[in-house]
PDB file of C-alpha atoms and ligand atoms in Angstrom:
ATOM      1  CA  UNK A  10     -16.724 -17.426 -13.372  1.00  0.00           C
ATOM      2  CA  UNK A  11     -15.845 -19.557 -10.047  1.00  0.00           C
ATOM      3  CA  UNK A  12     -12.534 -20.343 -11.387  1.00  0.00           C
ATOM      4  CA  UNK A  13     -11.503 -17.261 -12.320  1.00  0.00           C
ATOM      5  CA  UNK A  14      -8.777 -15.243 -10.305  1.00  0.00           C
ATOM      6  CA  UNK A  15      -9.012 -13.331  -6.729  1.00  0.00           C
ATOM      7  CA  UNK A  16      -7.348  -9.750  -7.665  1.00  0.00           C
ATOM      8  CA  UNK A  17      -5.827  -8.757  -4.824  1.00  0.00           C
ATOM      9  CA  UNK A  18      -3.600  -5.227  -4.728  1.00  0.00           C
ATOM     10  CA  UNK A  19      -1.140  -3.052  -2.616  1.00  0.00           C
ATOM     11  CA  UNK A  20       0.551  -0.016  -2.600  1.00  0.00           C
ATOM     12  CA  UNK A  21       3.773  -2.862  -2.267  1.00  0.00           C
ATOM     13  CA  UNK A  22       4.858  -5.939  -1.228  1.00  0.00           C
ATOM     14  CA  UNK A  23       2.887  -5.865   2.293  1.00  0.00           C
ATOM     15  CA  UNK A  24      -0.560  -7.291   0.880  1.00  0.00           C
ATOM     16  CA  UNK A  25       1.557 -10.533   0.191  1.00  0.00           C
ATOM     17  CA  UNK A  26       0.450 -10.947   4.134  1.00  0.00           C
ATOM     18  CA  UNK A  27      -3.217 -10.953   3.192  1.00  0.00           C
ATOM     19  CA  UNK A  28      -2.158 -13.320   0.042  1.00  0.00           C
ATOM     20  CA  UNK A  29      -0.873 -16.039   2.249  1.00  0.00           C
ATOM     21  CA  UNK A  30      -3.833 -16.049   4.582  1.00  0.00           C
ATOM     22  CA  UNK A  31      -6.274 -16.381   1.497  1.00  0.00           C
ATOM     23  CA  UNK A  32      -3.767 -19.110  -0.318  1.00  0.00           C
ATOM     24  CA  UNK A  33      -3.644 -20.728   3.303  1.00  0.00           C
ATOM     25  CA  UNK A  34      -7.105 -21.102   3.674  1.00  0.00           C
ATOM     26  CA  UNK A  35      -8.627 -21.331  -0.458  1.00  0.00           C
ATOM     27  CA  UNK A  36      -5.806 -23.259  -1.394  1.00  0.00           C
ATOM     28  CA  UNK A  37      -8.198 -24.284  -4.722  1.00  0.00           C
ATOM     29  CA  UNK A  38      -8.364 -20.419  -5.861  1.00  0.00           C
ATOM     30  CA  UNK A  39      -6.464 -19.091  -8.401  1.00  0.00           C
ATOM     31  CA  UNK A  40      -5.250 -15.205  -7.998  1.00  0.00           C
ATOM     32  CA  UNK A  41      -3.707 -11.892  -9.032  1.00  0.00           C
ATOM     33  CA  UNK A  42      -1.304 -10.374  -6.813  1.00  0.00           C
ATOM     34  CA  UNK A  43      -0.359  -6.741  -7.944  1.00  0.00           C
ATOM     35  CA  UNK A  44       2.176  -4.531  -5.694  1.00  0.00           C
ATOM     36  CA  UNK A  45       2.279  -1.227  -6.674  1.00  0.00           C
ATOM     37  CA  UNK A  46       5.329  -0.457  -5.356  1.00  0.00           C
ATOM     38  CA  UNK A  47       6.727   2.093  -8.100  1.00  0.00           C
ATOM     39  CA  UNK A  48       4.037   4.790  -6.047  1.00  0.00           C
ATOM     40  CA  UNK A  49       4.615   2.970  -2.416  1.00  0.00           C
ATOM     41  CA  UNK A  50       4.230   4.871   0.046  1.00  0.00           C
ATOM     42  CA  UNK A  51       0.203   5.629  -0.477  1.00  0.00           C
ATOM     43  CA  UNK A  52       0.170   6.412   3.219  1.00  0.00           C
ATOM     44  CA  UNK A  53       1.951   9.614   2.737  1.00  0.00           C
ATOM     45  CA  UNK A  54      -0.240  10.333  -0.210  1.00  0.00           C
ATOM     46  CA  UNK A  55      -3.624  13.031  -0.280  1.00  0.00           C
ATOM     47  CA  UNK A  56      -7.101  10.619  -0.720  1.00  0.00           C
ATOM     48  CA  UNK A  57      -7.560  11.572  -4.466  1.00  0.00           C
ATOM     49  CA  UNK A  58      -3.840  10.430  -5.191  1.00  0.00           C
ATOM     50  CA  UNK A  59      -4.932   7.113  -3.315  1.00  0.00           C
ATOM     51  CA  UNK A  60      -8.561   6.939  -4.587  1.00  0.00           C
ATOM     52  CA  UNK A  61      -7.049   7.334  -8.559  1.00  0.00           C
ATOM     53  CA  UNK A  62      -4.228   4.482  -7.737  1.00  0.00           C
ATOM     54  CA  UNK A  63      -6.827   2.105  -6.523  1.00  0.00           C
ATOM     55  CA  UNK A  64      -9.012   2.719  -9.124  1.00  0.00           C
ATOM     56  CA  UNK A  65      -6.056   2.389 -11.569  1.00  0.00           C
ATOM     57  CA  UNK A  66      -4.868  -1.191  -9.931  1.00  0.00           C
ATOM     58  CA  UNK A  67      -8.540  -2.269 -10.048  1.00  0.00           C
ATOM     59  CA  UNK A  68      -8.912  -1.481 -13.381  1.00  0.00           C
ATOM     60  CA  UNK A  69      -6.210  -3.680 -14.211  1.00  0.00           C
ATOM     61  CA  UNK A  70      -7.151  -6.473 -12.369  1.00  0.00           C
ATOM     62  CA  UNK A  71     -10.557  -6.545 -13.627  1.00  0.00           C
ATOM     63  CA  UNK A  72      -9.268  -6.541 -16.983  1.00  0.00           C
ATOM     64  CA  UNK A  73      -7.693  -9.520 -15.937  1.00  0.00           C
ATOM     65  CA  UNK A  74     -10.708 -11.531 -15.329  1.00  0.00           C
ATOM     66  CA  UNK A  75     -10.765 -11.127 -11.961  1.00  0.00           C
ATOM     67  CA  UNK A  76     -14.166 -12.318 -10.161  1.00  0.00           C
ATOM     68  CA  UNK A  77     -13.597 -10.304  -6.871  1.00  0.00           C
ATOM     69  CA  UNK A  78     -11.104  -7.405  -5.456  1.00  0.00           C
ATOM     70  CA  UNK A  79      -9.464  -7.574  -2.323  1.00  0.00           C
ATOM     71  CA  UNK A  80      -8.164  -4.660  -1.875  1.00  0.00           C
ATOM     72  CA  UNK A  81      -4.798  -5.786   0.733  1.00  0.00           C
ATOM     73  CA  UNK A  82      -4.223  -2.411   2.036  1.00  0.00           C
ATOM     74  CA  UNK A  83      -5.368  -0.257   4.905  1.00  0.00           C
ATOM     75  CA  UNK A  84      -4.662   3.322   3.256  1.00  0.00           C
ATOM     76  CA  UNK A  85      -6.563   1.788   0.049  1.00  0.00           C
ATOM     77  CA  UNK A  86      -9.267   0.354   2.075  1.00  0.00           C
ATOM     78  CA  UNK A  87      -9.852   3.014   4.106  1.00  0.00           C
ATOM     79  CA  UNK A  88      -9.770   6.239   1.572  1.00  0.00           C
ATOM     80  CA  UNK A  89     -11.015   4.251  -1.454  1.00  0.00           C
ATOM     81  CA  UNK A  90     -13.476   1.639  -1.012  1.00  0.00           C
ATOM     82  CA  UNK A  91     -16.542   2.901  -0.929  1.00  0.00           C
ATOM     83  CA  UNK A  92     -15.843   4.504  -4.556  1.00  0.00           C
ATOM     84  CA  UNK A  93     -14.394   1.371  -5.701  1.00  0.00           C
ATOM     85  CA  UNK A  94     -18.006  -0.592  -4.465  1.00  0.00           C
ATOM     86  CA  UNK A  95     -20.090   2.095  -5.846  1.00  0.00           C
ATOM     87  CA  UNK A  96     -18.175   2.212  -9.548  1.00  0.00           C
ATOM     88  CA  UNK A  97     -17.585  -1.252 -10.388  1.00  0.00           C
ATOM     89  CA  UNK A  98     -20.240  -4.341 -10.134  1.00  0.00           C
ATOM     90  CA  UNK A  99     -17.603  -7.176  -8.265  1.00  0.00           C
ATOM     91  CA  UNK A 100     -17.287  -7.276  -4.746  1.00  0.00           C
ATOM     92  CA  UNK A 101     -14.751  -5.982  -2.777  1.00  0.00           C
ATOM     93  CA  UNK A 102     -12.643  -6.921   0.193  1.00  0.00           C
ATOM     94  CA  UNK A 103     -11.314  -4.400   2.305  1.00  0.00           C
ATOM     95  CA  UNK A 104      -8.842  -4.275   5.423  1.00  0.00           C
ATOM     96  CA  UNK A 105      -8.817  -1.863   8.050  1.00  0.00           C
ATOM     97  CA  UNK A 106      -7.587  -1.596  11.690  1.00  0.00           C
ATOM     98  CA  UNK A 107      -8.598  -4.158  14.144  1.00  0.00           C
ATOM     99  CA  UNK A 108      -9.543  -1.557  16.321  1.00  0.00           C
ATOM    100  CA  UNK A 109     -13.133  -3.626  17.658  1.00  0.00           C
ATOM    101  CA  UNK A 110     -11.511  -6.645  19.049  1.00  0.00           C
ATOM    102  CA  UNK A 111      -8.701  -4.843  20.806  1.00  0.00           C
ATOM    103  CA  UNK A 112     -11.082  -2.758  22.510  1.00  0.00           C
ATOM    104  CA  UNK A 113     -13.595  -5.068  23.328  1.00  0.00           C
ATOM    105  CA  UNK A 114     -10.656  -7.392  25.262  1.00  0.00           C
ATOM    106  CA  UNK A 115      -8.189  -4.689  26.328  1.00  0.00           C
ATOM    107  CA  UNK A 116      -8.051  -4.799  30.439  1.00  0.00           C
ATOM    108  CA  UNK A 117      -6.008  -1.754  30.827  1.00  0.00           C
ATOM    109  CA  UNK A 118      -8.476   0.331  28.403  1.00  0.00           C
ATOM    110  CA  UNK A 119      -5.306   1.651  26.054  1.00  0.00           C
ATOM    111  CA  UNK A 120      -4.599  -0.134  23.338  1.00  0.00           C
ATOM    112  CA  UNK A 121      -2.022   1.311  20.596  1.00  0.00           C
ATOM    113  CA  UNK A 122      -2.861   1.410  16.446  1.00  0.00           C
ATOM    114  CA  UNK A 123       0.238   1.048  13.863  1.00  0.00           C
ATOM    115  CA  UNK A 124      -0.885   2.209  10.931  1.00  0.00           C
ATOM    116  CA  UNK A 125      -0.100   4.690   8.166  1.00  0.00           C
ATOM    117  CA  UNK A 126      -1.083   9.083   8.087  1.00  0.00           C
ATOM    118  CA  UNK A 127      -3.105   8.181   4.956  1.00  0.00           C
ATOM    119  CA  UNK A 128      -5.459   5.430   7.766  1.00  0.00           C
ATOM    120  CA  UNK A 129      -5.756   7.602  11.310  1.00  0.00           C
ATOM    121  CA  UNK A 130      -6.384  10.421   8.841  1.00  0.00           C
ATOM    122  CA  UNK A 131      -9.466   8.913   7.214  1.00  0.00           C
ATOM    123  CA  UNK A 132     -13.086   9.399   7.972  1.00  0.00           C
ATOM    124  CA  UNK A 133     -13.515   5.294   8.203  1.00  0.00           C
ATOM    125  CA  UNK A 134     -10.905   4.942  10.358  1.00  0.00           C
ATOM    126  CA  UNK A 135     -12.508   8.016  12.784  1.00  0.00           C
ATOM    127  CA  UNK A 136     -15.728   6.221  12.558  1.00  0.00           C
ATOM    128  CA  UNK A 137     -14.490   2.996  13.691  1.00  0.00           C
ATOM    129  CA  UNK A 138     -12.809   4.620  16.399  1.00  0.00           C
ATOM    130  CA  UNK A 139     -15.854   6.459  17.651  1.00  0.00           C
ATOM    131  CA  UNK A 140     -17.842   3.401  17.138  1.00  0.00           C
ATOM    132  CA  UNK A 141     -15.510   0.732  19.295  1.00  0.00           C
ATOM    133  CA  UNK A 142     -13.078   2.540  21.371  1.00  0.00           C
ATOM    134  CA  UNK A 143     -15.051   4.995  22.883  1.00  0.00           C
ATOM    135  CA  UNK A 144     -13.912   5.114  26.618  1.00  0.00           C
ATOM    136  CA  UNK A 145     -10.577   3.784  25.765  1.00  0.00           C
ATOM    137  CA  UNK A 146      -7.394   5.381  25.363  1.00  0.00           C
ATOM    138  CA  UNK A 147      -6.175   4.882  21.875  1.00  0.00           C
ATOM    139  CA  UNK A 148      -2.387   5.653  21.112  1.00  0.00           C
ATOM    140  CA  UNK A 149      -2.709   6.627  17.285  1.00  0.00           C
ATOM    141  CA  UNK A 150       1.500   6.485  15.929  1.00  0.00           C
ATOM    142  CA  UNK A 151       2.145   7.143  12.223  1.00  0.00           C
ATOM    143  CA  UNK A 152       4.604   4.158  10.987  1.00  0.00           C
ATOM    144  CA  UNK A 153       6.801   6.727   9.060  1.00  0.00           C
ATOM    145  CA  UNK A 154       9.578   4.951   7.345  1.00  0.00           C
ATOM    146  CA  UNK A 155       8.554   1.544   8.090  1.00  0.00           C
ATOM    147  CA  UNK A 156       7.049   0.732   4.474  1.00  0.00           C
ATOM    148  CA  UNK A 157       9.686   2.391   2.604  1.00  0.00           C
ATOM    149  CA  UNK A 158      12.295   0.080   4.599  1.00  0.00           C
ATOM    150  CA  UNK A 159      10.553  -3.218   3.951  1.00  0.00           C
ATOM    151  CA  UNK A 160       9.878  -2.009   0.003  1.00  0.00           C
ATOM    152  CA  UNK A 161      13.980  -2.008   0.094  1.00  0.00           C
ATOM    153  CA  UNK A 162      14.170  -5.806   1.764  1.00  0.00           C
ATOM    154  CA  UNK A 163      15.340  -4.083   5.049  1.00  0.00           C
ATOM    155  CA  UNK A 164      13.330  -6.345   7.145  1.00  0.00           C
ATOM    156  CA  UNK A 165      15.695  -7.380   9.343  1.00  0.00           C
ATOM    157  CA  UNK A 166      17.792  -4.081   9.708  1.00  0.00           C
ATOM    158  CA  UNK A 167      19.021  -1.969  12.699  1.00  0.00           C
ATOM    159  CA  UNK A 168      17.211   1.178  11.097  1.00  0.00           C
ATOM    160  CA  UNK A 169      14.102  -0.708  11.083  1.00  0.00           C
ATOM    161  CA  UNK A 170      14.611  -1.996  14.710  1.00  0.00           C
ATOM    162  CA  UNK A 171      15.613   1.980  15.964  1.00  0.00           C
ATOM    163  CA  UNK A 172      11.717   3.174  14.768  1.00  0.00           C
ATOM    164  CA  UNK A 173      10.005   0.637  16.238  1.00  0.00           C
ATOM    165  CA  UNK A 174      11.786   1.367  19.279  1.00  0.00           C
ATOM    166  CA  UNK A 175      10.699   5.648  18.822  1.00  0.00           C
ATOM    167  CA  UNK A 176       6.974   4.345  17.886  1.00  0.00           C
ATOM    168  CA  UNK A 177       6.394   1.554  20.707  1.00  0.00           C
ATOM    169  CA  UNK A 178       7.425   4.607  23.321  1.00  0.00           C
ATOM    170  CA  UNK A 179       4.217   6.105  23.685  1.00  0.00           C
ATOM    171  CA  UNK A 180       2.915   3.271  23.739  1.00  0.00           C
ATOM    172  CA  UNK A 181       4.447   1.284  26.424  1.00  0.00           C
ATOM    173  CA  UNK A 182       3.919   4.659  28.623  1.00  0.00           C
ATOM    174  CA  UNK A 183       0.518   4.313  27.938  1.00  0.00           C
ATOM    175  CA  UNK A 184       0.542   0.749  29.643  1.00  0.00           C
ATOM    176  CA  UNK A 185      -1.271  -1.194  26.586  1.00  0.00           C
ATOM    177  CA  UNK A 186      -2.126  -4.161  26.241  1.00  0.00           C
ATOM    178  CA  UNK A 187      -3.029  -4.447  22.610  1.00  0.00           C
ATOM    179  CA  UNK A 188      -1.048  -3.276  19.437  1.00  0.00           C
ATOM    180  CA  UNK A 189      -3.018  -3.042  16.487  1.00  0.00           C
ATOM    181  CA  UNK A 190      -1.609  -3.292  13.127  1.00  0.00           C
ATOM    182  CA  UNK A 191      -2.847  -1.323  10.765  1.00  0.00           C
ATOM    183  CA  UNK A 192      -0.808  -1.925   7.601  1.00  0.00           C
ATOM    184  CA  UNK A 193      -0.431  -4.867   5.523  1.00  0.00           C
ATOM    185  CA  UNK A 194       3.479  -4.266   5.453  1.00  0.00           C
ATOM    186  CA  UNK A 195       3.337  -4.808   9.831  1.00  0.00           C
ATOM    187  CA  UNK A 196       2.887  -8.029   9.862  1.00  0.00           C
ATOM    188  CA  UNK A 197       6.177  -8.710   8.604  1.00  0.00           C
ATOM    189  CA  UNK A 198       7.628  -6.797  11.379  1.00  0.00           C
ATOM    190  CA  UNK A 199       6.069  -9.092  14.218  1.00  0.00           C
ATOM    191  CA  UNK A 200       9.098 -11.267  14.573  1.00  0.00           C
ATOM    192  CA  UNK A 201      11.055  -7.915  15.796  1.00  0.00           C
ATOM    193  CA  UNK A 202       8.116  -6.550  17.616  1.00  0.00           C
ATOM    194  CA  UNK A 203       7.554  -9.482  20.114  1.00  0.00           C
ATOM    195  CA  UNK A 204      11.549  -8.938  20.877  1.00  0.00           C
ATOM    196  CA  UNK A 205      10.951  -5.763  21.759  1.00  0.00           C
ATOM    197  CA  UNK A 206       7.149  -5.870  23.636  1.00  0.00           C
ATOM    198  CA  UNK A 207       6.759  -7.139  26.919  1.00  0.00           C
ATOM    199  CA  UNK A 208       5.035 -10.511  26.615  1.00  0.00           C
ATOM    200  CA  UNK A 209       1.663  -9.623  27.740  1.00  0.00           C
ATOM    201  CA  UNK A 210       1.216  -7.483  25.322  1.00  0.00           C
ATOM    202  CA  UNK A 211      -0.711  -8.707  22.239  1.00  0.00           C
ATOM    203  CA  UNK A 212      -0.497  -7.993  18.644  1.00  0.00           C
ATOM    204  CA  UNK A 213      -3.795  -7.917  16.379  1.00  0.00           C
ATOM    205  CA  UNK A 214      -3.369  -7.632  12.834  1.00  0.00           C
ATOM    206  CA  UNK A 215      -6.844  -8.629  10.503  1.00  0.00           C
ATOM    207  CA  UNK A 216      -4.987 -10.832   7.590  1.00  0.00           C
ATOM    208  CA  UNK A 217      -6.717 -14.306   8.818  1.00  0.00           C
ATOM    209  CA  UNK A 218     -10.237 -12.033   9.320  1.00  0.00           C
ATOM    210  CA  UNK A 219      -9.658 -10.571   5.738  1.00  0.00           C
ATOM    211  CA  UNK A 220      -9.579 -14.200   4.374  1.00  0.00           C
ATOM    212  CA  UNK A 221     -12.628 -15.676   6.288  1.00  0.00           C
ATOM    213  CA  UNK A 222     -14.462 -12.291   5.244  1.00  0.00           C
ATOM    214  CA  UNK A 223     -13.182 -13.741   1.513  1.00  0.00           C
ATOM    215  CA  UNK A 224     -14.543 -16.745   1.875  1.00  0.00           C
ATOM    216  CA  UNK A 225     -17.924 -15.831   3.168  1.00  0.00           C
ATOM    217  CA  UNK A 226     -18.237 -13.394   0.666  1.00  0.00           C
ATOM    218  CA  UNK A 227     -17.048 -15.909  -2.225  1.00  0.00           C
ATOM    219  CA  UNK A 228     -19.794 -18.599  -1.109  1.00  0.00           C
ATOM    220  CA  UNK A 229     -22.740 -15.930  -0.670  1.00  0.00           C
ATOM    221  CA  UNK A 230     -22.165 -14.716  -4.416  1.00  0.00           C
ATOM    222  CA  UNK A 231     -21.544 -18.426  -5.573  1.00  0.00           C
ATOM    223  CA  UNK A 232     -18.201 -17.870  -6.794  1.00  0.00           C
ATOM    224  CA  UNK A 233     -15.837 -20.074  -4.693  1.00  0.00           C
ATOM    225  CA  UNK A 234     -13.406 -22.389  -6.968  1.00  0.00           C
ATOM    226  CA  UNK A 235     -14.373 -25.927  -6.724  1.00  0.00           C
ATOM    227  CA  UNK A 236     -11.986 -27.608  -8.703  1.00  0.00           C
ATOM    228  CA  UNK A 237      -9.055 -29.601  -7.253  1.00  0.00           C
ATOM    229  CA  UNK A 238      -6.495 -29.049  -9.850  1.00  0.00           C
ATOM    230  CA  UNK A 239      -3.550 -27.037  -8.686  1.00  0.00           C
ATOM    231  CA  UNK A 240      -4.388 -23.379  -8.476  1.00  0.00           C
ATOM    232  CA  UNK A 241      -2.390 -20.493 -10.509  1.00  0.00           C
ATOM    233  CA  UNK A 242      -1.090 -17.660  -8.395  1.00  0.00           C
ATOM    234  CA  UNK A 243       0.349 -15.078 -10.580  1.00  0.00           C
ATOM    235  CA  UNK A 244       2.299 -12.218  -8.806  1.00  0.00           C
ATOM    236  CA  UNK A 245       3.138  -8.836 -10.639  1.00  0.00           C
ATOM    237  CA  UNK A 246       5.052  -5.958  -9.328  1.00  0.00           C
ATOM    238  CA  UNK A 247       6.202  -2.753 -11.087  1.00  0.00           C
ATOM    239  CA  UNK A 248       9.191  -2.344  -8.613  1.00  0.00           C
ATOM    240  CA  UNK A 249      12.174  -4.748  -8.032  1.00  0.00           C
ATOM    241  CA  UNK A 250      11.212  -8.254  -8.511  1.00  0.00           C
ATOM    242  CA  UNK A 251      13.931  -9.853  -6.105  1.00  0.00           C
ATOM    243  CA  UNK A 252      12.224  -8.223  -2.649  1.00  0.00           C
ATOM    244  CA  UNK A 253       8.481  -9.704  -3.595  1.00  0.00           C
ATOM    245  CA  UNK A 254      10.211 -13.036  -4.493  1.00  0.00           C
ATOM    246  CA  UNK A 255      12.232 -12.854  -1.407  1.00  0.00           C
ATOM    247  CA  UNK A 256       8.863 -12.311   0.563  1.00  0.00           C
ATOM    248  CA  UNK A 257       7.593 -14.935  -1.080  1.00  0.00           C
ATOM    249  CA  UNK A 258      10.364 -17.031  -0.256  1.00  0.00           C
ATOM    250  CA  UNK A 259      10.771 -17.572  -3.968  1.00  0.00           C
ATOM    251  CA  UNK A 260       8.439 -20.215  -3.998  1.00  0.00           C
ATOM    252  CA  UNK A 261       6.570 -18.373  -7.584  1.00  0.00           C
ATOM    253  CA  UNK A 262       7.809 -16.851 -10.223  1.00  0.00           C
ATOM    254  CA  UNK A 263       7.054 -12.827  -9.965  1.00  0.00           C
ATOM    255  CA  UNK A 264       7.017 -10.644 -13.578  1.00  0.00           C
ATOM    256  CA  UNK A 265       7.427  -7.245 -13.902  1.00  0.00           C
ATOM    257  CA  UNK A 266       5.169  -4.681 -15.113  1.00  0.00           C
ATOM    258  CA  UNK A 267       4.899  -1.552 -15.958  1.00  0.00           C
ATOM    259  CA  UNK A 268       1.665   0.191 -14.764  1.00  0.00           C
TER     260      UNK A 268
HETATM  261  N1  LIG B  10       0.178  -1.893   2.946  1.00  0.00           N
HETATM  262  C1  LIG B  10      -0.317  -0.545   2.984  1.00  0.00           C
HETATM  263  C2  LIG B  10      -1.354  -0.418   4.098  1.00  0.00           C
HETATM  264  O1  LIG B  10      -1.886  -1.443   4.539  1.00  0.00           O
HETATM  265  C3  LIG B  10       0.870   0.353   3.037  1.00  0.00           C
HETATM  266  C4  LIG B  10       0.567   1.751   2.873  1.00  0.00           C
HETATM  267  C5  LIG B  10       1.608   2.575   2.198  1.00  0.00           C
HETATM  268  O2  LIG B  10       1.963   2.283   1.057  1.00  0.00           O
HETATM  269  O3  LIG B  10       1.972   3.588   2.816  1.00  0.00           O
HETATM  270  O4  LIG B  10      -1.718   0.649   4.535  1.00  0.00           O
END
């Protein structure tokens, strides 16, 4: 069992950010990347529509063999992952907003969330709110557009740059000092978003967190790979291949499916 795959999933490409911190730190484990992207956006989606496609995607990656489920996507995490824990025996990995550690170190007491409708809409993400930021102000902004850009490769582009611009707004009026990401697919953006943020502002996103939490949860269950040889990292998308490989900087070979 210890040398079987990590399953990880997203609605798209953006989980690839949580992939890199797990390959960065467990270089030894083999894993399962699976993007989704033919249904990206989930964050625009109703919770059953999210809850089915997570169930679907885990399905498939436990029918792969996979020993554990990180599930490399806020809207996922948030909306599904209690179901996912309570139907299936593995463990699960989720991600969600950053929300405590921006609170507990913000000075100006407002700190700003990135995320998706599908995340400030759930109950978990309410809860965590209540829970860490109570006292603070907390600029909630909906990311519209921003995952359907990156899904095209449109990392880089002036459309991209123009509703970053519209969502920082609030934000900077609001005199933060912490931006929380709360997508996957942000963290590719943070290039463009330290142009644009005055430089004592700080950006949080959870990918390294997500991989320690991996880790810990790998070595508690006994599962954690402790062979040397070279690990496998397969990557499967049912969208276009090129963008994920581009992401990737087409370092592995990605194969299409269709799921
Ligand atoms: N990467 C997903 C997340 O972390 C993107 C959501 C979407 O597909 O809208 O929320």
């Amino acid at each position: 069992m210890q040398t079987n795959p990590i399953g990880i999933f997203d609605s798209g490409i953006g989980g690839t950010s949580i992939w890199k911190e797990i390959h960065s730190l467990l270089p030894n484990e083999n894993t399962i990347y699976l993007a989704d992207s033919a249904n990206a956006p989930y964050g625009i989606k109703g919770k059953q529509a999210i809850v089915d496609l997570s169930i679907k995607n885990t399905e498939y990656l436990i029918n792969q063999g996979c020993k554990i489920i990180v599930v490399a996507c806020n809207t996922a995490t948030t909306n599904a992952i209690s179901l996912l824990r309570k139907n299936y025996d593995i463990p699960f990995i989720g991600i969600e907003p950053a929300i405590k550690p921006a609170a507990l170190n913000s000075k100006t007491k407002a700190i700003g969330i990135l995320a998706t409708k599908g995340t400030l809409s759930s109950d978990l993400f309410y809860t965590t709110t209540s829970l860490y930021a109570h006292g603070l102000k907390v600029v909630e902004q909906v990311g519209e557009g921003l995952v359907e850009l990156i899904e095209m490769g449109k990392i880089n582009s002036e459309e991209i740059k123009m509703l970053l611009k519209e969502y920082l707004k609030p934000m900077l009026e609001a005199n933060i000092d912490y931006l929380v990401l709360g997508c996957t697919h942000y963290p590719y953006l943070i290039p463009q978003l330290i142009e644009m943020l005055p430089k004592h502002i700080k950006i949080i996103d959870s990918g390294e967190a997500v991989a320690r939490q991996t880790k810990a949860v790998l070595e508690k269950h006994h599962l954690l790979n402790l062979q040397t040889t070279k690990s496998k990292c397969e990557f499967y998308t049912n969208g276009n291949p090129e963008v994920l490989k581009t992401i990737l900087d087409n370092s592995f070979e990605v194969k299409t499916l269709d799921f």
